[in-house]
CSV table of C-alpha atoms in Angstrom, one decimal:
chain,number,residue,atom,x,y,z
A,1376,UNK,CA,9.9,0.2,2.0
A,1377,UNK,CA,12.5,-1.1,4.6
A,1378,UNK,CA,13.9,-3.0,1.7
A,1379,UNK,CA,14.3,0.0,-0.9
A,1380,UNK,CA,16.1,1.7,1.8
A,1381,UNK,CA,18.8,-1.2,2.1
A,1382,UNK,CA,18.9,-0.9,-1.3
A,1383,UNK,CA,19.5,3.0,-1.3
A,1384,UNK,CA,21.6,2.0,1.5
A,1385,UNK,CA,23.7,-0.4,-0.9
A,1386,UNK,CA,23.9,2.0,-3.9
A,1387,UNK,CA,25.0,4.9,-3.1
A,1388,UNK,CA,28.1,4.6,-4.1
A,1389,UNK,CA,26.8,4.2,-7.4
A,1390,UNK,CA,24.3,7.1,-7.2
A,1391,UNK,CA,24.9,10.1,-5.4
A,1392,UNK,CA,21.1,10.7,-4.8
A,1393,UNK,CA,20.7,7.7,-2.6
A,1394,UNK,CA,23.4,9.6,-0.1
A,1395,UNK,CA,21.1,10.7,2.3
A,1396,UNK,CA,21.5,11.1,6.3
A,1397,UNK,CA,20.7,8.3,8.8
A,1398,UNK,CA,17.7,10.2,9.8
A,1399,UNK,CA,16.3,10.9,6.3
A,1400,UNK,CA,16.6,7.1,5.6
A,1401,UNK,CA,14.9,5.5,8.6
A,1402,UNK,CA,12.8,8.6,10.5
A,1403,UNK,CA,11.1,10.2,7.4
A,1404,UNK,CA,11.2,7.8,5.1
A,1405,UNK,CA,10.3,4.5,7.0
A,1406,UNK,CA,8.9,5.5,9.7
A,1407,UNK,CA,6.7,9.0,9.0
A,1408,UNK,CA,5.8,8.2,4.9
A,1409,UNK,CA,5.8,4.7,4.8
A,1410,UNK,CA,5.2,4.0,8.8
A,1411,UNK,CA,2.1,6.7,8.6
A,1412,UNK,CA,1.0,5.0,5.0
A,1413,UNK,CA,0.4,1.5,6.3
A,1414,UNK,CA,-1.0,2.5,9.2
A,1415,UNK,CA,-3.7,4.5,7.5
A,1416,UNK,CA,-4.3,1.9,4.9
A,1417,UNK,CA,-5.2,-0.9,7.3
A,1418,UNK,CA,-7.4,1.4,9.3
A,1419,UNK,CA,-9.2,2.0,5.7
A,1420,UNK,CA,-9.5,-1.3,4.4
A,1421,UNK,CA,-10.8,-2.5,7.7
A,1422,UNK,CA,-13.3,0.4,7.9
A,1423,UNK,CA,-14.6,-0.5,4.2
A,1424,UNK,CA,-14.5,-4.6,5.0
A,1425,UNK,CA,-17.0,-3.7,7.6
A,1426,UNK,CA,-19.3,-1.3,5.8
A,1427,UNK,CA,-23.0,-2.5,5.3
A,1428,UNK,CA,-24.5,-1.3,1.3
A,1429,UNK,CA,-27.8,-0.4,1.3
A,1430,UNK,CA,-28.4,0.2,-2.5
A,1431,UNK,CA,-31.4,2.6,-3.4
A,1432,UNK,CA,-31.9,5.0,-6.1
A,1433,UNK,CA,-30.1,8.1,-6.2
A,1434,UNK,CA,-33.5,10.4,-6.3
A,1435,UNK,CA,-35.1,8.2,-3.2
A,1436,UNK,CA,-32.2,9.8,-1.0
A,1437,UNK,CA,-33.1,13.2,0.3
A,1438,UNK,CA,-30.1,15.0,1.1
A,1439,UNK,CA,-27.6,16.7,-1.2
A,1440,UNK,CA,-24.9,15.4,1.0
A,1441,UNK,CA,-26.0,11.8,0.5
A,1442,UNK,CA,-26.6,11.6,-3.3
A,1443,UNK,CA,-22.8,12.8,-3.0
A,1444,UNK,CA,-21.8,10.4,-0.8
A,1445,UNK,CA,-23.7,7.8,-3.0
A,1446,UNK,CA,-21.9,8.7,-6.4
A,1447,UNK,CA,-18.1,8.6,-4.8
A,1448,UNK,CA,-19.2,5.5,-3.8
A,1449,UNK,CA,-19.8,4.3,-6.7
A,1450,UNK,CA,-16.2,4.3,-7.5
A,1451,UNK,CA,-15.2,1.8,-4.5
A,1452,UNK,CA,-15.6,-1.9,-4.2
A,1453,UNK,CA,-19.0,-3.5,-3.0
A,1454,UNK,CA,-17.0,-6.0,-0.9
A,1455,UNK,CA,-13.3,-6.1,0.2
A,1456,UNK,CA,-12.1,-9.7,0.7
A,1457,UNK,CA,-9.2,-10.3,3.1
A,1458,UNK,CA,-6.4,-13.2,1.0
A,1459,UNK,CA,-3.7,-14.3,3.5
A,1460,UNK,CA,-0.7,-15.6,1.3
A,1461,UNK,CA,0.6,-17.4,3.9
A,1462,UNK,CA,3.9,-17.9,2.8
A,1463,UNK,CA,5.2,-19.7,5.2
A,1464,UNK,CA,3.3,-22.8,4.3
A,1465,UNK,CA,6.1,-24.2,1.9
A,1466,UNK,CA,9.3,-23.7,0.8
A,1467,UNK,CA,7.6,-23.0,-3.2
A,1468,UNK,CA,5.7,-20.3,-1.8
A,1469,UNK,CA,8.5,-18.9,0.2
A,1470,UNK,CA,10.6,-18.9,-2.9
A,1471,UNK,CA,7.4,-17.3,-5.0
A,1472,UNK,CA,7.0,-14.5,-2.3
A,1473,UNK,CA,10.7,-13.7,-2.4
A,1474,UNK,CA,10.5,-13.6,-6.0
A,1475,UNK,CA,7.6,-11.4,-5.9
A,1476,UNK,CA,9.5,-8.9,-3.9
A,1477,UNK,CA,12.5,-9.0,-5.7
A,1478,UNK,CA,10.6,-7.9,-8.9
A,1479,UNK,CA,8.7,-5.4,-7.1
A,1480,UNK,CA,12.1,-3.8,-5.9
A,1481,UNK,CA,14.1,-4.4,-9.4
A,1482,UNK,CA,11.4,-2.3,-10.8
A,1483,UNK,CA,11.5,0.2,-8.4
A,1484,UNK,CA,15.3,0.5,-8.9
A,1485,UNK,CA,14.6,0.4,-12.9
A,1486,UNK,CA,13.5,4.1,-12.4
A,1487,UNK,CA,17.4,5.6,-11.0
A,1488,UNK,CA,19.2,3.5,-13.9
């Protein structure tokens, strides 16, 4: 996200809806959205990392509020696995993560051109 905003930050001479004010760019954008969104999202995946399953049938649990809890969760992962890219470990997966993120961002961009 800090990255787009160097980018709007870089092109907006080219287009005029990237001209934003200082506090547009880094307050709300980086810090409340995206700041706020991370946040949340680690808190998440760490709740659901630690979460024990205990699979029964949906008419052996009693309570309306549980079957409903049971068939939302049918929609979420049984196990959430941590991957650390480390990307510091060589100068090919440095490279390989910068590509990745230069993709990422060239296809964000894609959608103002």
């Amino acid at each position: 996200s800090v990255m787009f905003e160097v980018l709007e930050y870089t092109l907006e001479h080219q287009l005029p809806n990237f001209s934003e004010c200082w506090w547009d760019h880094w307050i709300m954008d980086a810090l409340v959205c995206n700041g706020l969104g991370i946040y949340f999202g680690l808190k998440t995946v760490n709740h659901f990392s630690m979460r024990t399953y205990h699979w029964r049938g949906l008419w052996d649990i009693p309570s309306y509020r549980g079957k409903l809890r049971r068939i939302l969760g049918q929609f979420g992962p049984y196990l959430w696995i941590d991957y650390d890219w480390k990307p510091f470990s060589s100068l090919y997966r440095w490279a390989g993560v910068l590509a990745v993120i230069a993709g990422f961002l060239l296809v964000e961009l894609n959608t103002f051109y």
